[in-house]
Amino acid sequence: MLEVRSLRKTYGDHVAVHDVSFSVQPGEVVGLLGPNGAGKTTTVSMIAGLVTPVSGQVLIGGEPLAGDTDPKKRTIGLVPQDLALYDELSALANLRFFGALYHLSADALERAIASSLQLVGLADRAHDRVSTFSGGMKRRLNLAASLLHDPDILLLDEPTVGVDPQSRNAIFDNLETLKARGKGLLYTTHYMEEIERLADRVVIVDHGRVVASDTLEGLQRFAPAGAAGASLESIFLALTGRTLRD
Amino acid sequence: MRPILAMVRKDLQLFLTDRRAVIMSLVAPIAIASFFGSIFSGNSNADRARIPVAIVDQDGSAISRGILDRVRGDKWVSVSTPTADEARAAVQKGALTVAVIIPGGFGDAAGRAFFSGANRPTLTMWYDPSHSTELGLVRGVMTQYVMESVSAEMFTGEQGRKVIDDTLASIDSMRLSGQQQALLRDLLQSARSFYSQATPAPADGATSTTPRRGLSMPYSVSEEAVTSGRNAAYNGYAHSFAGMGIQFLLFASIDLGVGILLERQRGLWKRLRSAPVSRVSLLIGKATSGSIIALMTLVVSFAFAMLVFGVRIHGSLAGFGLVAFATAVMAATFGLLIAALGKTPGGTRGIAILAVLMMVMLGGAWIPSFIFPAWLQQLTVVIPARWAVDGFDAMTWRGLGLQAALVPTAVMLAFAVLFGGLAVARFRWEEA
Ligand SMILES: Nc1ncnc2c1ncn2[C@@H]1O[C@H](COP(=O)(O)OP(=O)(O)OP(=O)(O)O)[C@@H](O)[C@H]1O
Ligand SMILES: [Mg+2]
């Protein structure tokens, strides 16, 4: 459904993404794992059409995006790393605006808003200003805002940063629901346990390159010598080294 | 269309939720424009401030008193009669604009010089250098009244009779040719016989407050302030409200530009760009909401000026609408340009405020540009705010027709195309 082929992006002399390829199938959660500055956000941005790759391709249903207004953009839902919400407006006003960007009719929009607020458990706070929300509520609204146009592929860029375990678990439940509905999820994070819980396959990137791409079991072959049943974290550190990145 | 409408609605909601921004853009222009308007309305035709002038009469002759009486009746000046020292101190402090010193013996000397042109006495004027234009006016006023007073005295007064006698007696010693001496003697003798027959009043006529007739200005001046409207008069408030309306409209465009940068910083622009909406639609949505907010500022401040200060659109209402529309569009595209050129929201705001203040100052929004030196007036045609101010002036107090709105409108729309084009070319579309 989503296929990424040899993506490359440079900023001046700096190569943010060298060569990244992977795919996401319907009903599959792919974990995109990597240290700070590995190129995860840049990769996600290229998929969403925010950044133009220097070379390589993003194929959605086998075809590349053709410009800003390509209807195929409607099959993608982006959950940005930042809390991309208008704090001064109510949750409802935010969702009405973001939904209208996808040309939803008024009826369809109201229904979509109701169901996505329901999903993330914010239906009773719809009329409150986002500035009155807790960090966890904002994260959940950030997710809800990306679901209004019912995308087939969700790009989640660190969707659980700064939330308590309750909200985090609520978000996981939401994502499992979406997966069960047949959505394909690309899930970016630094948290190993999230990948262990959610991901069907893992793509580990470092310095803009894919260093491993496999199922959780398959990754065991990268485990440090003699460590049977190694944790994902020890495998990750074995693959990406221990040097600080920032 | 739906995304554009949604953007406009969202931006208006955002604007209205920020109560301080609303107050800033509605109340501040009214307050400042009221201040500037009150200053420049003092200059209106009805109650023009008279120039404070002192006459120091050290002569005390009939002629000098005649001058003083005449100057007192002038509509351009208000006269006081302090001592020379007081007058000089007052000019230095700025309380007096001009002090005129009539020295002792002025009357006699002026009378003699009137006929012979020799040994003219000196009239001294001390003036405040910050009011040098008024010096010219006072000099003109004095010329008129000195001529009137001296000539009246020469032909009809006691002092004149004595001067003529004295002059007759001294003709032989004057450095004139024989023929000229003979002609002058004839003239003076005719004048003397004119007195003895035609002077009806006794000598106490010299103390009369109504100056007797002598030579007088051979013309009088009728003044009319010219605007093309029927009842239009220069209205300082019309100008200042236009000027401040424009200034705060441009401030609104800064908010538009910085708002875009803030949206980018907060990742909101990622959502906008990941949706299937064209770049042009995004910019049109932003420019439209910017124009609407800008027009609100303008309409509210003009409505206030109309209700409270009696500002009227003496010219074409349609023309006023055109100028307002073009100004708002120009301001909105200026906002987009700010967003395209700016990097951080904070730094951009600082630079943009400076640019707007320069623009409205040079555009004549604070002080009418007709006060500017000629070279500056010519230079400021490159400043869009200048055209906005001129356009509003034309439609309000100047009372000009639709025709006069077309050029300012066209120029501002051209600026809008330029700003918009630059913004599209320089806008950062990548959301990294
Ligand atoms: N606009 C930009 N200009 C220059 N360099 C950039 C830009 N955006 C990203 N980079 C660089 O590209 C590299 C990849 O950045 P990216 O944000 O994709 O990493 P990331 O894996 O998402 O990191 P993090 O875990 O911190 O979110 C980094 O070295 C970053 O400094
Ligand atoms: Mg990132």
XYZ file of C-alpha atoms and ligand atoms in Angstrom:
710
model
C 0.000 0.000 0.000
C 2.841 2.403 0.926
C 6.218 1.808 -0.601
C 9.333 3.898 -0.078
C 12.194 3.429 -2.537
C 15.730 4.744 -2.000
C 14.704 8.098 -0.550
C 17.465 10.674 -0.261
C 17.392 14.191 1.129
C 20.214 16.663 1.644
C 20.387 20.069 3.312
C 23.343 21.788 1.714
C 26.292 19.471 2.299
C 24.502 17.650 5.082
C 22.826 14.400 4.076
C 19.734 14.018 6.290
C 18.532 10.825 4.590
C 20.955 8.725 2.567
C 18.997 5.828 1.247
C 15.837 4.583 2.899
C 13.504 1.921 1.537
C 10.662 -0.004 3.190
C 6.970 -0.673 2.770
C 3.828 -0.673 4.905
C 0.945 -3.039 4.198
C -2.717 -2.682 5.251
C -3.324 -3.777 8.833
C 0.406 -3.659 9.555
C 2.324 -1.565 12.073
C 5.871 -0.753 11.005
C 8.116 0.710 13.672
C 10.629 3.301 12.443
C 13.345 3.375 15.051
C 16.488 5.465 15.160
C 18.614 7.777 17.344
C 18.130 11.566 17.334
C 18.885 13.037 13.937
C 18.751 9.653 12.200
C 16.372 11.067 9.584
C 13.038 9.690 10.818
C 11.087 12.947 10.641
C 12.643 13.815 7.296
C 11.553 10.438 5.940
C 8.015 10.867 7.244
C 7.900 14.396 5.769
C 8.924 13.082 2.364
C 6.166 10.481 2.491
C 3.578 13.108 3.417
C 4.699 15.397 0.584
C 6.028 18.135 2.862
C 9.593 17.729 1.665
C 10.693 16.882 -1.845
C 13.293 14.101 -1.951
C 16.479 14.651 -3.924
C 16.006 11.187 -5.362
C 13.949 8.092 -4.704
C 10.219 7.531 -4.748
C 7.193 7.367 -2.512
C 4.547 5.084 -3.990
C 1.000 5.083 -2.684
C -1.034 2.255 -4.135
C 1.819 1.798 -6.590
C 1.868 5.420 -7.820
C 3.856 8.492 -6.832
C 2.159 11.646 -5.533
C 1.409 14.016 -8.397
C 1.553 17.476 -6.898
C 0.002 19.324 -3.986
C -3.613 18.623 -4.797
C -3.254 14.922 -5.651
C -6.328 13.152 -4.189
C -3.985 10.349 -3.068
C -2.943 12.669 -0.256
C -6.290 11.789 1.307
C -5.090 8.252 1.913
C -2.366 9.574 4.205
C -2.879 10.866 7.711
C 0.043 12.700 9.287
C 0.405 12.957 13.063
C 3.205 15.511 13.384
C 5.928 15.289 16.000
C 4.887 18.760 17.229
C 1.479 19.356 18.792
C 0.083 20.915 15.638
C -3.038 22.470 17.170
C -4.433 25.963 17.678
C -4.273 26.369 21.449
C -6.557 29.412 21.368
C -9.403 27.518 19.686
C -11.672 24.784 20.986
C -11.024 21.157 20.085
C -14.097 21.312 17.874
C -12.945 24.437 16.015
C -9.566 22.811 15.435
C -11.105 19.655 14.014
C -13.570 21.594 11.850
C -10.680 23.468 10.320
C -8.418 20.476 9.711
C -11.306 18.449 8.321
C -12.296 21.232 5.909
C -8.790 21.094 4.421
C -9.805 17.669 3.085
C -12.923 19.068 1.416
C -15.255 17.085 3.688
C -18.892 18.162 3.405
C -20.410 19.652 6.541
C -22.343 16.478 7.404
C -19.478 14.108 6.801
C -17.196 16.401 8.771
C -19.469 16.500 11.827
C -19.742 12.705 11.784
C -15.980 12.292 11.399
C -15.356 14.737 14.250
C -17.765 12.905 16.545
C -16.256 9.495 15.856
C -12.621 10.565 16.152
C -13.305 12.472 19.386
C -15.077 9.366 20.603
C -12.094 7.208 19.691
C -9.585 9.327 21.620
C -11.977 9.894 24.525
C -12.362 13.674 24.215
C -16.024 13.868 23.187
C -16.990 15.641 26.415
C -14.243 18.254 26.011
C -15.059 19.189 22.418
C -16.018 22.768 23.253
C -13.088 23.507 25.541
C -10.091 25.464 24.440
C -7.061 23.331 23.655
C -4.972 25.553 25.964
C -6.915 24.072 28.895
C -5.947 20.512 27.898
C -3.288 18.375 29.577
C -0.304 17.143 27.583
C -1.911 13.724 27.154
C -5.201 15.202 25.939
C -3.362 17.362 23.425
C -1.513 14.308 22.118
C -4.789 12.461 21.716
C -6.359 15.423 19.928
C -3.268 15.610 17.707
C -4.051 12.035 16.714
C -7.780 12.668 16.271
C -7.066 15.612 13.947
C -5.309 13.239 11.549
C -8.132 10.721 11.373
C -10.968 12.953 10.123
C -10.555 12.088 6.447
C -10.316 8.381 7.285
C -6.842 7.797 5.827
C -5.584 4.303 4.966
C -2.037 5.038 6.064
C -1.152 6.799 9.308
C 2.254 8.405 9.733
C 2.844 8.753 13.472
C 5.916 10.802 14.400
C 6.603 10.178 18.089
C 2.927 10.335 19.034
C 3.444 9.643 22.739
C 6.105 12.181 23.696
C 5.477 13.686 27.105
C 2.335 11.782 28.066
C 1.584 9.768 31.208
C 1.176 5.954 31.088
C -2.627 6.279 31.137
C -2.763 8.441 28.018
C -0.059 6.358 26.391
C -2.070 3.188 26.885
C -5.191 4.929 25.623
C -3.281 5.916 22.479
C -2.033 2.342 22.041
C -5.589 1.065 22.304
C -6.626 3.605 19.652
C -3.838 2.501 17.360
C -4.695 -1.166 17.793
C -8.300 -0.335 16.915
C -7.117 1.446 13.772
C -4.860 -1.463 12.874
C -7.800 -3.837 13.308
C -9.736 -1.652 10.851
C -7.059 -2.413 8.274
C -5.047 0.814 8.461
C -1.336 0.701 7.779
C 0.712 2.476 10.470
C 4.225 3.859 10.282
C 5.213 4.426 13.882
C 8.255 6.524 14.786
C 9.624 6.477 18.312
C 12.600 6.177 20.641
C 10.660 3.971 23.069
C 11.571 0.296 22.594
C 8.679 -1.051 24.621
C 6.204 0.734 22.337
C 7.707 -1.019 19.338
C 7.706 -4.336 21.210
C 4.026 -3.930 21.982
C 2.783 -2.563 18.661
C 5.082 -3.287 15.751
C 4.796 -6.165 13.317
C 8.014 -5.155 11.651
C 10.834 -2.823 12.622
C 12.957 -0.563 10.426
C 16.030 0.717 12.252
C 17.694 3.759 10.682
C 20.952 5.444 11.589
C 22.707 8.343 9.858
C 20.027 8.330 7.196
C 20.473 4.677 6.287
C 18.431 1.566 7.053
C 20.638 -0.654 9.223
C 18.044 -3.383 9.838
C 14.529 -4.163 8.637
C 12.775 -7.243 9.989
C 10.169 -8.655 12.333
C 10.934 -8.559 16.053
C 11.994 -12.224 15.991
C 14.056 -11.721 12.870
C 15.991 -8.886 14.552
C 17.361 -11.388 17.075
C 20.095 -12.247 14.587
C 21.580 -8.795 15.254
C 21.732 -9.490 18.998
C 25.145 -9.240 20.691
C 26.971 -12.590 20.626
C 25.504 -15.264 22.895
C 22.525 -13.189 24.097
C 19.527 -15.356 23.311
C 16.192 -13.529 23.731
C 17.984 -10.153 23.756
C 15.948 -7.044 24.410
C 15.161 -4.742 21.481
C 17.204 -2.066 23.233
C 20.370 -4.131 23.317
C 19.902 -5.023 19.660
C 19.290 -1.342 18.846
C 22.460 -0.287 20.672
C 24.428 -3.073 19.011
C 23.294 -1.791 15.610
C 23.634 1.953 16.168
C 26.504 2.136 18.629
C 26.764 3.998 21.902
C 28.069 7.365 20.761
C 25.912 10.388 21.576
C 24.151 11.956 18.600
C 23.546 15.536 19.685
C -13.071 26.771 -2.054
C -13.982 24.962 1.149
C -10.406 24.979 2.466
C -10.056 28.700 1.710
C -13.288 29.516 3.533
C -12.199 27.341 6.435
C -8.877 29.181 6.632
C -10.593 32.563 6.646
C -13.030 31.441 9.305
C -10.280 29.985 11.460
C -8.101 33.113 11.185
C -11.020 35.361 12.114
C -11.787 33.117 15.090
C -8.155 33.318 16.137
C -8.146 37.107 15.744
C -11.293 37.500 17.823
C -10.119 35.182 20.601
C -7.048 37.371 21.094
C -8.783 40.216 22.832
C -5.632 42.255 23.166
C -5.013 42.048 19.446
C -8.558 43.223 18.759
C -8.222 46.168 21.113
C -4.809 46.967 19.737
C -6.048 47.094 16.175
C -9.306 48.943 16.861
C -8.698 51.282 19.782
C -5.069 52.244 19.257
C -5.540 53.817 15.804
C -8.532 55.779 17.093
C -6.589 57.126 20.053
C -3.535 58.131 18.050
C -5.522 59.515 15.131
C -7.577 61.652 17.504
C -4.366 63.132 18.856
C -2.831 63.905 15.455
C -6.177 65.127 14.157
C -6.564 67.602 16.987
C -3.102 69.008 16.295
C -3.611 69.490 12.593
C -7.188 70.691 12.893
C -5.963 73.732 14.842
C -4.828 74.827 11.402
C -8.329 74.865 9.965
C -9.474 77.975 8.138
C -11.947 79.123 10.758
C -9.720 79.650 13.759
C -6.255 79.924 12.375
C -3.862 80.824 15.164
C -2.773 84.452 14.901
C 0.937 85.166 14.897
C 2.015 86.768 18.183
C 3.826 90.004 17.305
C 5.190 92.730 19.576
C 5.457 96.364 18.456
C 7.982 98.334 20.506
C 7.223 101.972 19.757
C 10.268 103.980 20.819
C 9.218 106.826 18.565
C 5.787 107.809 19.828
C 5.148 109.929 16.736
C 1.879 110.212 14.873
C 3.321 107.940 12.205
C 4.430 105.221 14.609
C 1.096 105.347 16.414
C -0.632 105.080 13.052
C 1.378 101.964 12.274
C 0.467 100.416 15.612
C -3.241 101.143 15.142
C -3.264 99.579 11.720
C -1.348 96.454 12.756
C -3.774 95.970 15.643
C -6.600 95.634 13.143
C -4.885 92.908 11.112
C -6.425 89.436 11.126
C -3.144 87.560 10.838
C -1.400 88.849 13.929
C -2.104 89.497 17.581
C -0.223 92.523 18.848
C 1.327 93.293 22.211
C 3.419 96.339 23.203
C 6.107 95.296 25.662
C 9.406 97.073 26.239
C 12.332 96.197 24.006
C 13.953 94.006 26.653
C 10.754 92.147 27.411
C 10.136 91.645 23.691
C 13.588 90.225 23.085
C 13.255 87.827 26.001
C 9.821 86.707 24.808
C 11.101 85.982 21.288
C 13.929 83.985 22.743
C 11.504 81.908 24.819
C 9.271 81.369 21.814
C 6.331 83.269 23.323
C 6.579 85.860 20.544
C 7.191 85.059 16.915
C 8.354 88.517 15.810
C 9.156 91.751 17.664
C 9.182 94.948 15.585
C 11.232 97.849 16.963
C 10.186 101.301 15.782
C 13.204 103.399 16.813
C 13.028 106.990 18.059
C 12.791 109.488 15.186
C 11.392 106.864 12.849
C 8.369 108.955 11.891
C 10.340 112.060 10.943
C 13.035 110.138 9.113
C 10.520 107.992 7.258
C 8.596 111.097 6.252
C 11.664 112.697 4.795
C 12.790 109.552 3.088
C 9.272 109.189 1.685
C 9.948 112.023 -0.729
C 13.698 112.097 -1.059
C 14.597 108.418 -0.691
C 17.587 109.446 1.394
C 18.532 108.402 4.956
C 15.852 105.764 5.357
C 15.332 104.797 9.020
C 15.677 101.171 10.058
C 12.844 99.015 11.310
C 14.338 96.176 13.344
C 12.662 92.760 13.535
C 13.675 90.130 16.038
C 12.236 86.755 15.123
C 12.081 83.213 16.376
C 14.199 81.175 13.924
C 11.859 78.193 14.279
C 9.144 80.361 12.698
C 11.066 81.925 9.850
C 8.140 81.505 7.439
C 5.997 83.755 9.605
C 8.690 86.434 9.442
C 7.877 86.869 5.759
C 4.230 87.337 6.556
C 4.931 89.914 9.262
C 7.285 91.770 6.917
C 4.472 92.006 4.378
C 2.029 93.219 6.993
C 4.498 95.890 8.188
C 5.223 97.085 4.648
C 1.567 97.719 4.045
C 0.921 99.577 7.281
C 4.121 101.644 7.284
C 3.347 102.819 3.754
C -0.232 103.626 4.682
C 0.667 105.387 7.873
C 3.552 107.430 6.471
C 1.676 108.482 3.349
C -1.449 109.390 5.306
C 0.610 111.549 7.622
C 2.534 113.124 4.762
C -0.573 114.285 2.959
C -2.913 115.080 5.803
C -1.161 115.178 9.184
C 0.486 117.668 11.421
C 3.758 115.819 11.451
C 3.644 115.651 7.651
C 3.174 119.395 7.337
C 6.244 119.989 9.455
C 8.290 117.469 7.513
C 7.270 119.105 4.234
C 8.295 122.507 5.558
C 11.639 121.130 6.697
C 12.196 119.333 3.421
C 11.393 122.443 1.410
C 13.936 124.360 3.434
C 16.650 121.827 2.799
C 16.096 121.141 -0.887
C 19.000 123.326 -1.911
C 21.443 121.214 0.079
C 20.225 117.950 -1.447
C 22.378 116.196 -3.969
C 19.948 116.521 -6.831
C 20.224 118.146 -10.217
C 18.738 121.626 -10.580
C 15.815 120.338 -12.564
C 15.034 117.634 -10.018
C 15.218 120.159 -7.178
C 12.723 122.344 -9.004
C 10.314 119.430 -9.553
C 10.506 118.327 -5.898
C 9.882 121.908 -4.767
C 6.806 122.027 -6.999
C 5.528 118.745 -5.577
C 5.999 119.783 -1.972
C 4.479 123.207 -2.522
C 1.450 121.605 -4.120
C 1.185 119.305 -1.105
C 1.405 122.292 1.250
C -1.339 124.176 -0.558
C -3.382 120.933 -0.602
C -3.214 120.917 3.238
C -4.265 124.486 3.654
C -7.360 123.934 1.552
C -8.344 120.347 2.002
C -7.623 119.579 5.649
C -11.028 119.780 7.313
C -10.133 118.421 10.719
C -8.188 120.288 13.351
C -4.801 119.097 14.580
C -6.334 116.733 17.135
C -7.167 114.434 14.199
C -3.727 112.892 14.745
C -4.973 111.188 17.904
C -8.005 109.769 16.147
C -8.104 105.954 16.209
C -9.335 105.714 12.646
C -6.284 106.276 10.511
C -6.718 108.986 7.923
C -6.419 108.108 4.329
C -3.077 108.329 2.619
C -1.699 105.981 0.033
C -3.356 102.671 0.440
C -2.795 99.217 -0.991
C -4.204 99.482 -4.481
C -5.926 96.112 -4.084
C -7.460 93.926 -1.436
C -7.253 90.150 -1.185
C -10.146 87.745 -0.955
C -9.026 84.369 0.387
C -10.781 81.045 -0.148
C -9.427 77.607 0.740
C -9.798 75.542 -2.395
C -11.025 71.975 -2.324
C -13.234 70.750 -5.094
C -16.139 69.800 -2.880
C -18.983 72.157 -2.229
C -18.486 72.481 1.506
C -15.259 70.570 1.843
C -12.666 72.028 4.147
C -9.351 70.594 5.209
C -10.119 68.238 8.017
C -7.174 67.178 10.124
C -9.184 64.245 11.437
C -9.969 62.918 7.966
C -6.260 62.853 7.292
C -5.124 61.475 10.628
C -7.725 58.710 10.693
C -6.759 57.655 7.194
C -3.109 57.715 8.218
C -3.562 55.754 11.421
C -6.012 53.400 9.743
C -3.296 52.583 7.234
C -0.633 52.239 9.899
C -2.625 49.743 11.914
C -3.743 47.959 8.802
C -0.077 47.398 8.060
C 0.412 46.285 11.654
C -2.354 43.752 10.992
C -0.366 42.572 7.989
C 2.633 42.049 10.264
C 0.411 39.877 12.432
C -0.576 37.984 9.320
C 3.054 37.401 8.312
C 4.322 36.589 11.779
C 1.239 34.417 12.296
C 2.297 32.275 9.346
C 5.793 31.944 10.806
C 4.316 30.950 14.172
C 2.084 28.379 12.500
C 5.132 26.951 10.810
C 7.092 26.904 14.056
C 4.279 25.059 15.798
C 4.041 22.440 13.051
C 0.591 23.592 11.935
C 1.853 24.341 8.479
C 2.676 20.608 8.198
C -1.000 19.816 8.482
C -1.838 22.473 5.910
C 0.748 21.135 3.489
C -0.101 17.458 3.943
C -3.718 18.167 2.963
C -4.633 18.140 -0.745
C -4.724 21.942 -0.982
C -2.774 23.940 -3.547
C -0.149 26.485 -2.572
C -2.125 29.254 -4.221
C -5.202 28.334 -2.182
C -3.187 28.457 1.029
C -1.853 31.920 0.192
C -5.238 33.181 -0.985
C -6.814 31.915 2.222
C -4.224 33.736 4.292
C -4.393 36.924 2.203
C -8.185 36.953 2.356
C -8.366 36.679 6.117
C -5.617 39.297 6.363
C -7.541 41.671 4.092
C -10.750 41.204 6.043
C -9.071 41.951 9.356
C -7.310 44.925 7.797
C -10.575 46.299 6.410
C -12.252 45.887 9.792
C -9.571 48.072 11.336
C -10.067 50.685 8.664
C -13.859 50.673 8.759
C -14.008 50.920 12.539
C -11.591 53.828 12.720
C -13.333 55.729 9.908
C -16.743 55.079 11.440
C -15.438 56.537 14.686
C -14.035 59.577 12.869
C -17.379 60.133 11.141
C -19.443 59.838 14.295
C -17.204 61.738 16.661
C -15.252 64.196 14.525
C -17.711 64.752 11.700
C -15.342 63.451 9.049
C -17.257 63.039 5.791
C -16.582 61.347 2.500
C -17.067 64.457 0.362
C -15.789 62.672 -2.704
C -16.898 59.452 -4.308
C -18.118 56.731 -1.954
C -17.292 54.093 -4.554
C -13.840 55.626 -4.870
C -13.397 55.419 -1.110
C -14.380 51.756 -1.262
C -11.895 51.120 -4.051
C -9.050 52.793 -2.203
C -9.913 50.887 0.986
C -10.070 47.593 -0.895
C -6.778 48.191 -2.699
C -5.110 49.254 0.545
C -6.284 46.112 2.315
C -5.113 43.858 -0.527
C -1.775 45.641 -0.635
C -1.403 45.200 3.128
C -2.330 41.506 2.972
C 0.217 40.733 0.267
C 2.742 42.729 2.268
C 1.980 40.336 5.135
C 2.650 37.347 2.883
C 5.931 38.925 1.850
C 6.881 39.298 5.507
C 6.168 35.595 6.003
C 8.187 34.690 2.914
C 11.246 36.718 3.889
C 11.101 36.197 7.658
C 12.779 33.459 9.619
C 12.016 33.516 13.327
C 8.694 35.082 14.393
C 10.275 37.371 17.001
C 13.048 38.780 14.860
C 10.747 39.209 11.910
C 8.232 41.167 13.944
C 10.900 43.626 15.053
C 12.171 44.305 11.565
C 8.679 44.438 10.090
C 7.501 47.002 12.652
C 10.456 49.200 11.788
C 9.691 48.854 8.074
C 6.028 49.722 8.583
C 6.802 52.743 10.727
C 9.223 54.052 8.094
C 6.670 53.387 5.413
C 3.790 55.214 7.098
C 5.999 58.078 8.227
C 7.314 58.665 4.725
C 3.881 57.973 3.282
C 2.533 60.974 5.158
C 0.357 59.035 7.577
C 1.624 60.935 10.601
C 2.248 64.343 9.112
C 0.623 65.214 5.786
C 3.130 64.787 2.983
C 2.411 68.277 1.596
C 4.493 69.535 4.508
C 7.470 67.512 3.239
C 10.187 69.186 1.183
C 9.569 68.876 -2.550
C 12.330 66.308 -3.145
C 10.907 64.054 -0.442
C 7.406 64.386 -1.822
C 8.701 63.164 -5.147
C 10.706 60.350 -3.602
C 7.840 58.948 -1.561
C 5.811 57.894 -4.614
C 7.631 54.558 -4.277
C 5.945 54.024 -0.918
C 2.558 52.310 -1.118
C 1.287 53.955 2.062
C 1.698 57.345 0.358
C -0.827 56.338 -2.306
C -3.218 55.065 0.295
C -3.025 58.333 2.225
C -3.425 60.418 -0.938
C -6.338 58.266 -2.062
C -8.176 58.650 1.225
C -7.463 62.389 1.348
C -8.865 62.722 -2.178
C -12.059 60.881 -1.280
C -12.617 62.576 2.082
C -11.809 66.228 2.614
C -10.606 67.061 -0.894
C -13.953 65.820 -2.161
C -12.682 64.533 -5.502
C -14.599 62.176 -7.750
C -14.144 58.508 -8.570
C -11.590 59.476 -11.215
C -9.147 60.586 -8.524
C -9.368 57.201 -6.790
C -8.333 55.227 -9.839
C -4.631 56.019 -9.896
C -4.008 55.332 -6.183
C -6.061 52.135 -6.472
C -4.169 50.970 -9.534
C -0.797 51.768 -8.000
C -1.625 49.884 -4.813
C -2.905 46.874 -6.732
C 0.338 46.931 -8.686
C 2.219 46.910 -5.377
C 0.006 43.985 -4.310
C 0.981 42.054 -7.440
C 4.635 42.817 -6.776
C 4.472 41.816 -3.101
C 2.373 38.742 -3.838
C 4.694 37.651 -6.659
C 7.770 38.074 -4.489
C 6.055 36.193 -1.667
C 5.166 33.235 -3.893
C 8.692 33.162 -5.299
C 10.388 33.351 -1.918
C 7.938 31.377 0.217
C 9.398 28.363 1.996
C 7.171 25.495 0.981
C 9.237 22.674 2.489
C 8.220 21.748 6.001
C 11.224 20.018 7.475
N 15.521 22.101 7.635
C 16.683 21.511 7.897
N 17.835 22.122 7.581
C 19.014 21.533 7.825
N 19.161 20.368 8.404
C 18.051 19.672 8.772
C 16.754 20.227 8.539
N 15.841 19.341 8.999
C 16.542 18.306 9.488
N 17.858 18.503 9.357
C 18.913 17.566 9.749
O 18.648 16.335 9.152
C 18.944 15.282 10.044
C 17.728 14.403 10.245
O 16.765 15.143 10.975
P 15.386 14.489 11.424
O 14.592 15.526 12.075
O 14.787 13.794 10.260
O 15.845 13.419 12.488
P 14.933 12.541 13.474
O 15.371 11.151 13.275
O 13.514 12.842 13.290
O 15.442 13.050 14.890
P 14.628 13.190 16.285
O 14.645 11.830 16.881
O 15.456 14.129 17.075
O 13.268 13.683 15.965
C 19.431 15.922 11.326
O 20.832 15.915 11.317
C 18.918 17.330 11.245
O 19.815 18.196 11.901
Mg 11.983 13.600 14.475
